[in-house]
């Protein structure tokens, strides 16, 4: 039976926006533990790529201490599963010659199923916090949101949100050409706004330390710099959009002590601990500045009233 767990009529108060970043998603596991310690519970989770994976796990198991321990165990299993093979040059070459390698896709799908995301699991079956998963349709150049249709497959949404070339070829479904959600929203602040968020905690996994130095030449360095520039610009625009709508965004930048490639799952234990430490420091700085959402909206309403025609201005 489909559980009607989406809040159709009322905006979500606090939303966790979980960005993409492959193996660096372990940082989010530690950060989520710190958020739980601070008694910050989401009304909605919006995830892109690996952020979608973390969000679905918590929607299945709840935002609890035990669920976070189980999520940590799942990450250790992912490290052993070799989900994103490191031979990126060989995989990219196969894509250029249209010789698509299906093994990474199947490995990813099998891993999701092993973690309880069965093919018949629907979004309406998720018993805990509602989730929205972000993908992108290259045919329409538009974001695609999974989670609004409670009858839709959670597994389909996860596979679409994590279809990251060159490991996973874009998925062809119903006239759509679906790719990793990081293409349109690497840190899904705008998707959170589109689904009624009134306050957002954004867990950002981007790490510009991996960008190749400016003097480096060739197609590889060019592509790396291009992707980094587009991602950073997109995040800035979405932050500006939230500010314009009066929605506070608590932007938590999660960077490990050393840069980690998105395919390198060998650093999972230390990344979890580093994510926890970063989040603890950030939350300690936020708490004196955080105020109830109603106060933010009241201040915004007051500013609007002052600009209405006919309002007397102080002399």
PDB file of C-alpha atoms in Angstrom:
ATOM      1  CA  UNK A   1       0.000   0.000   0.000  1.00  0.00           C
ATOM      2  CA  UNK A   2       1.326   3.454  -0.863  1.00  0.00           C
ATOM      3  CA  UNK A   3       1.801   5.667   2.167  1.00  0.00           C
ATOM      4  CA  UNK A   4       0.882   9.310   1.535  1.00  0.00           C
ATOM      5  CA  UNK A   5       3.975  10.769   3.169  1.00  0.00           C
ATOM      6  CA  UNK A   6       4.534  13.806   0.933  1.00  0.00           C
ATOM      7  CA  UNK A   7       3.382  17.102   2.411  1.00  0.00           C
ATOM      8  CA  UNK A   8       1.414  18.360  -0.555  1.00  0.00           C
ATOM      9  CA  UNK A   9      -0.246  21.374   1.020  1.00  0.00           C
ATOM     10  CA  UNK A  10       2.362  22.759   3.386  1.00  0.00           C
ATOM     11  CA  UNK A  11       5.930  23.820   2.653  1.00  0.00           C
ATOM     12  CA  UNK A  12       8.728  21.931   4.327  1.00  0.00           C
ATOM     13  CA  UNK A  13      10.364  23.796   7.180  1.00  0.00           C
ATOM     14  CA  UNK A  14      13.887  22.357   7.283  1.00  0.00           C
ATOM     15  CA  UNK A  15      15.362  20.645   4.237  1.00  0.00           C
ATOM     16  CA  UNK A  16      18.689  18.856   3.917  1.00  0.00           C
ATOM     17  CA  UNK A  17      20.228  19.397   0.460  1.00  0.00           C
ATOM     18  CA  UNK A  18      22.821  16.675  -0.118  1.00  0.00           C
ATOM     19  CA  UNK A  19      25.235  17.398  -2.947  1.00  0.00           C
ATOM     20  CA  UNK A  20      27.073  15.033  -5.250  1.00  0.00           C
ATOM     21  CA  UNK A  21      30.703  13.990  -5.030  1.00  0.00           C
ATOM     22  CA  UNK A  22      31.103  10.238  -5.415  1.00  0.00           C
ATOM     23  CA  UNK A  23      33.349   8.706  -2.754  1.00  0.00           C
ATOM     24  CA  UNK A  24      33.428  12.010  -0.892  1.00  0.00           C
ATOM     25  CA  UNK A  25      29.830  11.274   0.109  1.00  0.00           C
ATOM     26  CA  UNK A  26      31.311   9.598   3.206  1.00  0.00           C
ATOM     27  CA  UNK A  27      31.881  13.127   4.521  1.00  0.00           C
ATOM     28  CA  UNK A  28      28.101  13.578   4.578  1.00  0.00           C
ATOM     29  CA  UNK A  29      27.727  10.525   6.807  1.00  0.00           C
ATOM     30  CA  UNK A  30      29.842  12.184   9.490  1.00  0.00           C
ATOM     31  CA  UNK A  31      28.150  15.551   9.008  1.00  0.00           C
ATOM     32  CA  UNK A  32      24.713  13.984   9.366  1.00  0.00           C
ATOM     33  CA  UNK A  33      25.770  12.517  12.703  1.00  0.00           C
ATOM     34  CA  UNK A  34      26.711  16.007  13.908  1.00  0.00           C
ATOM     35  CA  UNK A  35      23.360  17.389  12.711  1.00  0.00           C
ATOM     36  CA  UNK A  36      21.541  14.676  14.635  1.00  0.00           C
ATOM     37  CA  UNK A  37      23.583  15.495  17.749  1.00  0.00           C
ATOM     38  CA  UNK A  38      22.462  19.117  17.362  1.00  0.00           C
ATOM     39  CA  UNK A  39      18.834  17.911  17.201  1.00  0.00           C
ATOM     40  CA  UNK A  40      18.414  19.153  13.623  1.00  0.00           C
ATOM     41  CA  UNK A  41      15.910  16.855  11.926  1.00  0.00           C
ATOM     42  CA  UNK A  42      14.883  17.317   8.278  1.00  0.00           C
ATOM     43  CA  UNK A  43      11.304  17.589   7.067  1.00  0.00           C
ATOM     44  CA  UNK A  44      12.573  16.818   3.544  1.00  0.00           C
ATOM     45  CA  UNK A  45      15.802  15.561   2.009  1.00  0.00           C
ATOM     46  CA  UNK A  46      16.841  16.479  -1.535  1.00  0.00           C
ATOM     47  CA  UNK A  47      19.762  14.571  -3.005  1.00  0.00           C
ATOM     48  CA  UNK A  48      21.931  14.733  -6.088  1.00  0.00           C
ATOM     49  CA  UNK A  49      24.065  11.744  -7.114  1.00  0.00           C
ATOM     50  CA  UNK A  50      25.721  10.260  -4.005  1.00  0.00           C
ATOM     51  CA  UNK A  51      23.651  12.677  -1.937  1.00  0.00           C
ATOM     52  CA  UNK A  52      20.597  10.907  -3.333  1.00  0.00           C
ATOM     53  CA  UNK A  53      22.018   7.589  -2.127  1.00  0.00           C
ATOM     54  CA  UNK A  54      22.494   8.875   1.420  1.00  0.00           C
ATOM     55  CA  UNK A  55      19.048  10.482   1.408  1.00  0.00           C
ATOM     56  CA  UNK A  56      17.266   7.313   0.291  1.00  0.00           C
ATOM     57  CA  UNK A  57      19.012   5.222   2.934  1.00  0.00           C
ATOM     58  CA  UNK A  58      17.779   7.545   5.693  1.00  0.00           C
ATOM     59  CA  UNK A  59      14.293   7.710   4.175  1.00  0.00           C
ATOM     60  CA  UNK A  60      14.226   3.922   4.449  1.00  0.00           C
ATOM     61  CA  UNK A  61      15.694   3.610   7.948  1.00  0.00           C
ATOM     62  CA  UNK A  62      14.993   6.953   9.641  1.00  0.00           C
ATOM     63  CA  UNK A  63      17.229   9.752  10.866  1.00  0.00           C
ATOM     64  CA  UNK A  64      18.414   7.979  14.005  1.00  0.00           C
ATOM     65  CA  UNK A  65      21.680   6.897  15.622  1.00  0.00           C
ATOM     66  CA  UNK A  66      21.166   3.310  14.514  1.00  0.00           C
ATOM     67  CA  UNK A  67      20.372   4.344  10.951  1.00  0.00           C
ATOM     68  CA  UNK A  68      23.567   6.380  10.752  1.00  0.00           C
ATOM     69  CA  UNK A  69      25.572   3.417  12.078  1.00  0.00           C
ATOM     70  CA  UNK A  70      23.945   1.230   9.417  1.00  0.00           C
ATOM     71  CA  UNK A  71      24.729   3.865   6.774  1.00  0.00           C
ATOM     72  CA  UNK A  72      28.371   3.760   7.836  1.00  0.00           C
ATOM     73  CA  UNK A  73      28.360  -0.026   7.382  1.00  0.00           C
ATOM     74  CA  UNK A  74      26.832   0.423   3.913  1.00  0.00           C
ATOM     75  CA  UNK A  75      29.660   2.784   3.015  1.00  0.00           C
ATOM     76  CA  UNK A  76      32.239   0.211   4.073  1.00  0.00           C
ATOM     77  CA  UNK A  77      30.454  -2.283   1.812  1.00  0.00           C
ATOM     78  CA  UNK A  78      30.582   0.243  -1.043  1.00  0.00           C
ATOM     79  CA  UNK A  79      34.329   0.570  -0.568  1.00  0.00           C
ATOM     80  CA  UNK A  80      34.696  -3.177  -1.111  1.00  0.00           C
ATOM     81  CA  UNK A  81      32.331  -3.261  -4.094  1.00  0.00           C
ATOM     82  CA  UNK A  82      34.594  -1.168  -6.391  1.00  0.00           C
ATOM     83  CA  UNK A  83      31.565   0.745  -7.692  1.00  0.00           C
ATOM     84  CA  UNK A  84      33.573   3.240  -9.760  1.00  0.00           C
ATOM     85  CA  UNK A  85      36.632   1.552 -11.309  1.00  0.00           C
ATOM     86  CA  UNK A  86      39.676   3.821 -11.358  1.00  0.00           C
ATOM     87  CA  UNK A  87      40.533   3.151 -15.030  1.00  0.00           C
ATOM     88  CA  UNK A  88      38.721   6.331 -16.060  1.00  0.00           C
ATOM     89  CA  UNK A  89      40.799   6.904 -19.210  1.00  0.00           C
ATOM     90  CA  UNK A  90      39.893   3.482 -20.603  1.00  0.00           C
ATOM     91  CA  UNK A  91      36.207   3.965 -19.781  1.00  0.00           C
ATOM     92  CA  UNK A  92      36.199   7.410 -21.400  1.00  0.00           C
ATOM     93  CA  UNK A  93      37.811   6.015 -24.537  1.00  0.00           C
ATOM     94  CA  UNK A  94      35.090   3.364 -24.800  1.00  0.00           C
ATOM     95  CA  UNK A  95      32.423   6.083 -24.554  1.00  0.00           C
ATOM     96  CA  UNK A  96      34.063   8.081 -27.367  1.00  0.00           C
ATOM     97  CA  UNK A  97      33.940   5.020 -29.618  1.00  0.00           C
ATOM     98  CA  UNK A  98      30.365   4.198 -28.537  1.00  0.00           C
ATOM     99  CA  UNK A  99      31.432   0.935 -26.894  1.00  0.00           C
ATOM    100  CA  UNK A 100      29.456   1.301 -23.688  1.00  0.00           C
ATOM    101  CA  UNK A 101      30.646  -0.780 -20.754  1.00  0.00           C
ATOM    102  CA  UNK A 102      27.588  -1.933 -18.768  1.00  0.00           C
ATOM    103  CA  UNK A 103      29.458  -3.541 -15.878  1.00  0.00           C
ATOM    104  CA  UNK A 104      29.698  -0.404 -13.641  1.00  0.00           C
ATOM    105  CA  UNK A 105      25.970   0.252 -14.116  1.00  0.00           C
ATOM    106  CA  UNK A 106      25.071  -3.326 -13.197  1.00  0.00           C
ATOM    107  CA  UNK A 107      27.447  -3.251 -10.232  1.00  0.00           C
ATOM    108  CA  UNK A 108      25.805  -0.065  -8.969  1.00  0.00           C
ATOM    109  CA  UNK A 109      22.319  -1.485  -9.440  1.00  0.00           C
ATOM    110  CA  UNK A 110      23.210  -4.719  -7.640  1.00  0.00           C
ATOM    111  CA  UNK A 111      24.680  -2.735  -4.760  1.00  0.00           C
ATOM    112  CA  UNK A 112      21.504  -0.664  -4.334  1.00  0.00           C
ATOM    113  CA  UNK A 113      19.399  -3.823  -4.333  1.00  0.00           C
ATOM    114  CA  UNK A 114      21.712  -5.434  -1.758  1.00  0.00           C
ATOM    115  CA  UNK A 115      21.046  -2.434   0.511  1.00  0.00           C
ATOM    116  CA  UNK A 116      17.289  -2.976   0.374  1.00  0.00           C
ATOM    117  CA  UNK A 117      16.313  -0.795  -2.584  1.00  0.00           C
ATOM    118  CA  UNK A 118      14.347  -3.528  -4.315  1.00  0.00           C
ATOM    119  CA  UNK A 119      12.929  -2.980  -7.834  1.00  0.00           C
ATOM    120  CA  UNK A 120       9.384  -2.910  -6.433  1.00  0.00           C
ATOM    121  CA  UNK A 121      10.090  -0.282  -3.748  1.00  0.00           C
ATOM    122  CA  UNK A 122       8.048   2.878  -4.407  1.00  0.00           C
ATOM    123  CA  UNK A 123       8.543   6.356  -2.991  1.00  0.00           C
ATOM    124  CA  UNK A 124       5.239   6.048  -1.185  1.00  0.00           C
ATOM    125  CA  UNK A 125       6.599   3.009   0.640  1.00  0.00           C
ATOM    126  CA  UNK A 126       9.386   4.993   2.302  1.00  0.00           C
ATOM    127  CA  UNK A 127       8.316   5.184   5.966  1.00  0.00           C
ATOM    128  CA  UNK A 128      10.417   8.132   7.099  1.00  0.00           C
ATOM    129  CA  UNK A 129      11.499  11.555   5.798  1.00  0.00           C
ATOM    130  CA  UNK A 130      10.300  12.276   2.228  1.00  0.00           C
ATOM    131  CA  UNK A 131      12.987  12.535  -0.446  1.00  0.00           C
ATOM    132  CA  UNK A 132      13.437  14.181  -3.815  1.00  0.00           C
ATOM    133  CA  UNK A 133      16.153  12.811  -6.104  1.00  0.00           C
ATOM    134  CA  UNK A 134      17.626  15.025  -8.811  1.00  0.00           C
ATOM    135  CA  UNK A 135      18.510  13.820 -12.300  1.00  0.00           C
ATOM    136  CA  UNK A 136      18.848  15.652 -15.624  1.00  0.00           C
ATOM    137  CA  UNK A 137      17.271  15.003 -19.028  1.00  0.00           C
ATOM    138  CA  UNK A 138      19.725  15.880 -21.783  1.00  0.00           C
ATOM    139  CA  UNK A 139      16.951  15.799 -24.392  1.00  0.00           C
ATOM    140  CA  UNK A 140      14.932  18.580 -22.758  1.00  0.00           C
ATOM    141  CA  UNK A 141      17.832  20.270 -20.912  1.00  0.00           C
ATOM    142  CA  UNK A 142      15.718  20.180 -17.756  1.00  0.00           C
ATOM    143  CA  UNK A 143      16.055  18.727 -14.273  1.00  0.00           C
ATOM    144  CA  UNK A 144      14.020  15.625 -13.503  1.00  0.00           C
ATOM    145  CA  UNK A 145      12.726  15.124  -9.960  1.00  0.00           C
ATOM    146  CA  UNK A 146      11.986  11.684  -8.573  1.00  0.00           C
ATOM    147  CA  UNK A 147       9.834  11.486  -5.456  1.00  0.00           C
ATOM    148  CA  UNK A 148       6.818  13.601  -6.350  1.00  0.00           C
ATOM    149  CA  UNK A 149       5.127  10.566  -7.883  1.00  0.00           C
ATOM    150  CA  UNK A 150       4.691   8.254  -4.915  1.00  0.00           C
ATOM    151  CA  UNK A 151       4.130   5.289  -7.251  1.00  0.00           C
ATOM    152  CA  UNK A 152       7.492   5.764  -9.002  1.00  0.00           C
ATOM    153  CA  UNK A 153      10.360   3.320  -8.444  1.00  0.00           C
ATOM    154  CA  UNK A 154      12.990   4.410  -5.919  1.00  0.00           C
ATOM    155  CA  UNK A 155      15.574   2.259  -7.694  1.00  0.00           C
ATOM    156  CA  UNK A 156      14.858   3.992 -11.012  1.00  0.00           C
ATOM    157  CA  UNK A 157      15.292   7.370  -9.332  1.00  0.00           C
ATOM    158  CA  UNK A 158      18.597   6.377  -7.743  1.00  0.00           C
ATOM    159  CA  UNK A 159      20.004   4.988 -10.980  1.00  0.00           C
ATOM    160  CA  UNK A 160      19.003   8.133 -12.866  1.00  0.00           C
ATOM    161  CA  UNK A 161      20.479  10.452 -10.241  1.00  0.00           C
ATOM    162  CA  UNK A 162      23.793   8.533 -10.188  1.00  0.00           C
ATOM    163  CA  UNK A 163      24.219   7.944 -13.950  1.00  0.00           C
ATOM    164  CA  UNK A 164      27.676   9.498 -14.011  1.00  0.00           C
ATOM    165  CA  UNK A 165      29.743   9.202 -17.223  1.00  0.00           C
ATOM    166  CA  UNK A 166      32.088   7.620 -18.086  1.00  0.00           C
ATOM    167  CA  UNK A 167      31.168   4.906 -15.567  1.00  0.00           C
ATOM    168  CA  UNK A 168      27.439   4.891 -16.311  1.00  0.00           C
ATOM    169  CA  UNK A 169      26.046   5.825 -19.697  1.00  0.00           C
ATOM    170  CA  UNK A 170      22.983   8.132 -19.654  1.00  0.00           C
ATOM    171  CA  UNK A 171      19.779   6.129 -19.265  1.00  0.00           C
ATOM    172  CA  UNK A 172      17.150   6.142 -22.020  1.00  0.00           C
ATOM    173  CA  UNK A 173      13.607   6.083 -20.616  1.00  0.00           C
ATOM    174  CA  UNK A 174      10.355   7.249 -22.170  1.00  0.00           C
ATOM    175  CA  UNK A 175      12.031   9.673 -24.556  1.00  0.00           C
ATOM    176  CA  UNK A 176      14.361  11.008 -21.887  1.00  0.00           C
ATOM    177  CA  UNK A 177      18.164  10.783 -21.836  1.00  0.00           C
ATOM    178  CA  UNK A 178      18.872  10.811 -18.092  1.00  0.00           C
ATOM    179  CA  UNK A 179      22.198  11.654 -16.496  1.00  0.00           C
ATOM    180  CA  UNK A 180      23.643  12.354 -13.058  1.00  0.00           C
ATOM    181  CA  UNK A 181      21.804  15.226 -11.344  1.00  0.00           C
ATOM    182  CA  UNK A 182      25.053  17.109 -10.797  1.00  0.00           C
ATOM    183  CA  UNK A 183      24.763  18.330 -14.384  1.00  0.00           C
ATOM    184  CA  UNK A 184      21.920  20.679 -13.400  1.00  0.00           C
ATOM    185  CA  UNK A 185      22.277  21.005  -9.622  1.00  0.00           C
ATOM    186  CA  UNK A 186      25.461  19.699  -7.964  1.00  0.00           C
ATOM    187  CA  UNK A 187      24.217  21.088  -4.634  1.00  0.00           C
ATOM    188  CA  UNK A 188      20.410  20.881  -4.876  1.00  0.00           C
ATOM    189  CA  UNK A 189      19.346  24.167  -3.313  1.00  0.00           C
ATOM    190  CA  UNK A 190      17.030  25.211  -6.158  1.00  0.00           C
ATOM    191  CA  UNK A 191      15.281  21.795  -6.176  1.00  0.00           C
ATOM    192  CA  UNK A 192      14.754  22.218  -2.421  1.00  0.00           C
ATOM    193  CA  UNK A 193      13.203  25.647  -3.021  1.00  0.00           C
ATOM    194  CA  UNK A 194      10.994  24.198  -5.749  1.00  0.00           C
ATOM    195  CA  UNK A 195       9.613  21.747  -3.194  1.00  0.00           C
ATOM    196  CA  UNK A 196       8.748  24.293  -0.532  1.00  0.00           C
ATOM    197  CA  UNK A 197      11.851  24.481   1.651  1.00  0.00           C
ATOM    198  CA  UNK A 198      11.775  27.327   4.188  1.00  0.00           C
ATOM    199  CA  UNK A 199      15.239  26.676   5.597  1.00  0.00           C
ATOM    200  CA  UNK A 200      18.030  24.639   4.019  1.00  0.00           C
ATOM    201  CA  UNK A 201      21.129  22.932   5.332  1.00  0.00           C
ATOM    202  CA  UNK A 202      23.296  22.229   2.275  1.00  0.00           C
ATOM    203  CA  UNK A 203      26.081  19.629   2.509  1.00  0.00           C
ATOM    204  CA  UNK A 204      28.537  20.508  -0.262  1.00  0.00           C
ATOM    205  CA  UNK A 205      31.116  17.912  -1.392  1.00  0.00           C
ATOM    206  CA  UNK A 206      32.824  19.944  -4.123  1.00  0.00           C
ATOM    207  CA  UNK A 207      36.600  20.118  -3.800  1.00  0.00           C
ATOM    208  CA  UNK A 208      38.394  22.563  -6.080  1.00  0.00           C
ATOM    209  CA  UNK A 209      41.774  21.291  -4.886  1.00  0.00           C
ATOM    210  CA  UNK A 210      41.493  18.646  -7.586  1.00  0.00           C
ATOM    211  CA  UNK A 211      41.366  21.255 -10.329  1.00  0.00           C
ATOM    212  CA  UNK A 212      44.464  21.076 -12.497  1.00  0.00           C
ATOM    213  CA  UNK A 213      46.808  24.120 -12.251  1.00  0.00           C
ATOM    214  CA  UNK A 214      46.168  27.032 -14.619  1.00  0.00           C
ATOM    215  CA  UNK A 215      49.334  26.404 -16.621  1.00  0.00           C
ATOM    216  CA  UNK A 216      48.334  22.819 -17.477  1.00  0.00           C
ATOM    217  CA  UNK A 217      47.314  22.241 -21.097  1.00  0.00           C
ATOM    218  CA  UNK A 218      45.403  19.598 -23.025  1.00  0.00           C
ATOM    219  CA  UNK A 219      41.838  18.313 -23.157  1.00  0.00           C
ATOM    220  CA  UNK A 220      41.894  16.698 -19.702  1.00  0.00           C
ATOM    221  CA  UNK A 221      42.862  19.877 -17.812  1.00  0.00           C
ATOM    222  CA  UNK A 222      40.415  21.892 -19.909  1.00  0.00           C
ATOM    223  CA  UNK A 223      37.537  19.540 -19.090  1.00  0.00           C
ATOM    224  CA  UNK A 224      38.377  19.506 -15.383  1.00  0.00           C
ATOM    225  CA  UNK A 225      38.448  23.297 -15.166  1.00  0.00           C
ATOM    226  CA  UNK A 226      35.260  23.617 -17.204  1.00  0.00           C
ATOM    227  CA  UNK A 227      33.300  21.253 -14.963  1.00  0.00           C
ATOM    228  CA  UNK A 228      34.563  22.924 -11.790  1.00  0.00           C
ATOM    229  CA  UNK A 229      33.673  26.407 -13.112  1.00  0.00           C
ATOM    230  CA  UNK A 230      30.159  25.335 -14.109  1.00  0.00           C
ATOM    231  CA  UNK A 231      29.511  23.617 -10.775  1.00  0.00           C
ATOM    232  CA  UNK A 232      30.716  26.559  -8.676  1.00  0.00           C
ATOM    233  CA  UNK A 233      28.710  29.032 -10.752  1.00  0.00           C
ATOM    234  CA  UNK A 234      25.578  26.910 -10.404  1.00  0.00           C
ATOM    235  CA  UNK A 235      25.937  26.769  -6.622  1.00  0.00           C
ATOM    236  CA  UNK A 236      26.422  30.554  -6.437  1.00  0.00           C
ATOM    237  CA  UNK A 237      23.298  31.135  -8.528  1.00  0.00           C
ATOM    238  CA  UNK A 238      21.186  28.795  -6.418  1.00  0.00           C
ATOM    239  CA  UNK A 239      22.422  30.443  -3.214  1.00  0.00           C
ATOM    240  CA  UNK A 240      21.479  33.839  -4.670  1.00  0.00           C
ATOM    241  CA  UNK A 241      18.041  32.529  -5.616  1.00  0.00           C
ATOM    242  CA  UNK A 242      17.449  31.330  -2.059  1.00  0.00           C
ATOM    243  CA  UNK A 243      18.542  34.681  -0.646  1.00  0.00           C
ATOM    244  CA  UNK A 244      16.152  36.477  -2.997  1.00  0.00           C
ATOM    245  CA  UNK A 245      13.288  34.359  -1.709  1.00  0.00           C
ATOM    246  CA  UNK A 246      14.202  34.958   1.924  1.00  0.00           C
ATOM    247  CA  UNK A 247      15.092  31.318   2.550  1.00  0.00           C
ATOM    248  CA  UNK A 248      18.136  30.911   4.809  1.00  0.00           C
ATOM    249  CA  UNK A 249      20.765  28.458   3.562  1.00  0.00           C
ATOM    250  CA  UNK A 250      23.347  27.057   5.934  1.00  0.00           C
ATOM    251  CA  UNK A 251      26.077  26.142   3.476  1.00  0.00           C
ATOM    252  CA  UNK A 252      28.423  23.509   4.889  1.00  0.00           C
ATOM    253  CA  UNK A 253      31.511  22.922   2.741  1.00  0.00           C
ATOM    254  CA  UNK A 254      32.814  19.414   3.438  1.00  0.00           C
ATOM    255  CA  UNK A 255      36.435  18.933   2.445  1.00  0.00           C
ATOM    256  CA  UNK A 256      38.685  16.196   3.705  1.00  0.00           C
ATOM    257  CA  UNK A 257      42.183  16.906   4.941  1.00  0.00           C
ATOM    258  CA  UNK A 258      43.465  15.719   1.564  1.00  0.00           C
ATOM    259  CA  UNK A 259      41.647  15.818  -1.809  1.00  0.00           C
ATOM    260  CA  UNK A 260      39.943  12.528  -2.685  1.00  0.00           C
ATOM    261  CA  UNK A 261      38.928  11.480  -6.190  1.00  0.00           C
ATOM    262  CA  UNK A 262      35.241  10.735  -6.662  1.00  0.00           C
ATOM    263  CA  UNK A 263      36.031   7.096  -7.558  1.00  0.00           C
ATOM    264  CA  UNK A 264      38.386   6.428  -4.616  1.00  0.00           C
ATOM    265  CA  UNK A 265      36.452   4.716  -1.805  1.00  0.00           C
ATOM    266  CA  UNK A 266      39.592   3.734   0.110  1.00  0.00           C
ATOM    267  CA  UNK A 267      39.349   6.724   2.447  1.00  0.00           C
ATOM    268  CA  UNK A 268      35.840   6.106   3.787  1.00  0.00           C
ATOM    269  CA  UNK A 269      36.652   5.758   7.536  1.00  0.00           C
ATOM    270  CA  UNK A 270      38.706   8.918   7.783  1.00  0.00           C
ATOM    271  CA  UNK A 271      36.273  10.912   5.631  1.00  0.00           C
ATOM    272  CA  UNK A 272      33.385  10.016   7.937  1.00  0.00           C
ATOM    273  CA  UNK A 273      35.323  11.270  10.957  1.00  0.00           C
ATOM    274  CA  UNK A 274      36.491  14.402   9.141  1.00  0.00           C
ATOM    275  CA  UNK A 275      32.944  15.186   8.010  1.00  0.00           C
ATOM    276  CA  UNK A 276      31.782  14.894  11.618  1.00  0.00           C
ATOM    277  CA  UNK A 277      34.511  17.244  12.869  1.00  0.00           C
ATOM    278  CA  UNK A 278      33.820  19.840  10.156  1.00  0.00           C
ATOM    279  CA  UNK A 279      30.096  19.794  10.842  1.00  0.00           C
ATOM    280  CA  UNK A 280      30.575  20.169  14.588  1.00  0.00           C
ATOM    281  CA  UNK A 281      32.644  23.307  14.042  1.00  0.00           C
ATOM    282  CA  UNK A 282      30.157  24.730  11.539  1.00  0.00           C
ATOM    283  CA  UNK A 283      27.121  24.074  13.734  1.00  0.00           C
ATOM    284  CA  UNK A 284      28.805  25.752  16.693  1.00  0.00           C
ATOM    285  CA  UNK A 285      29.142  28.892  14.572  1.00  0.00           C
ATOM    286  CA  UNK A 286      25.590  28.701  13.224  1.00  0.00           C
ATOM    287  CA  UNK A 287      23.664  28.253  16.425  1.00  0.00           C
ATOM    288  CA  UNK A 288      24.029  31.803  17.793  1.00  0.00           C
ATOM    289  CA  UNK A 289      22.832  33.128  14.413  1.00  0.00           C
ATOM    290  CA  UNK A 290      20.000  30.695  13.738  1.00  0.00           C
ATOM    291  CA  UNK A 291      16.545  31.982  14.523  1.00  0.00           C
ATOM    292  CA  UNK A 292      13.072  30.483  14.133  1.00  0.00           C
ATOM    293  CA  UNK A 293      11.869  30.478  10.529  1.00  0.00           C
ATOM    294  CA  UNK A 294       8.807  32.557  11.473  1.00  0.00           C
ATOM    295  CA  UNK A 295      11.107  35.404  12.506  1.00  0.00           C
ATOM    296  CA  UNK A 296      12.821  35.353   9.111  1.00  0.00           C
ATOM    297  CA  UNK A 297       9.464  35.551   7.345  1.00  0.00           C
ATOM    298  CA  UNK A 298       8.210  38.257   9.723  1.00  0.00           C
ATOM    299  CA  UNK A 299      11.259  40.398   8.986  1.00  0.00           C
ATOM    300  CA  UNK A 300      10.737  39.903   5.255  1.00  0.00           C
ATOM    301  CA  UNK A 301       7.040  40.811   5.532  1.00  0.00           C
ATOM    302  CA  UNK A 302       7.920  43.949   7.479  1.00  0.00           C
ATOM    303  CA  UNK A 303      10.313  45.046   4.738  1.00  0.00           C
ATOM    304  CA  UNK A 304       7.606  44.495   2.096  1.00  0.00           C
ATOM    305  CA  UNK A 305       5.011  46.491   4.054  1.00  0.00           C
ATOM    306  CA  UNK A 306       7.396  49.412   4.377  1.00  0.00           C
ATOM    307  CA  UNK A 307       7.704  49.621   0.585  1.00  0.00           C
ATOM    308  CA  UNK A 308       3.928  49.647  -0.077  1.00  0.00           C
ATOM    309  CA  UNK A 309       2.485  52.837  -1.673  1.00  0.00           C
ATOM    310  CA  UNK A 310       0.942  55.253   0.798  1.00  0.00           C
ATOM    311  CA  UNK A 311       3.150  54.191   3.708  1.00  0.00           C
ATOM    312  CA  UNK A 312       4.341  57.303   5.524  1.00  0.00           C
ATOM    313  CA  UNK A 313       8.061  57.577   5.830  1.00  0.00           C
ATOM    314  CA  UNK A 314       9.697  58.977   8.937  1.00  0.00           C
ATOM    315  CA  UNK A 315      10.795  62.556   8.536  1.00  0.00           C
TER     316      UNK A 315
END
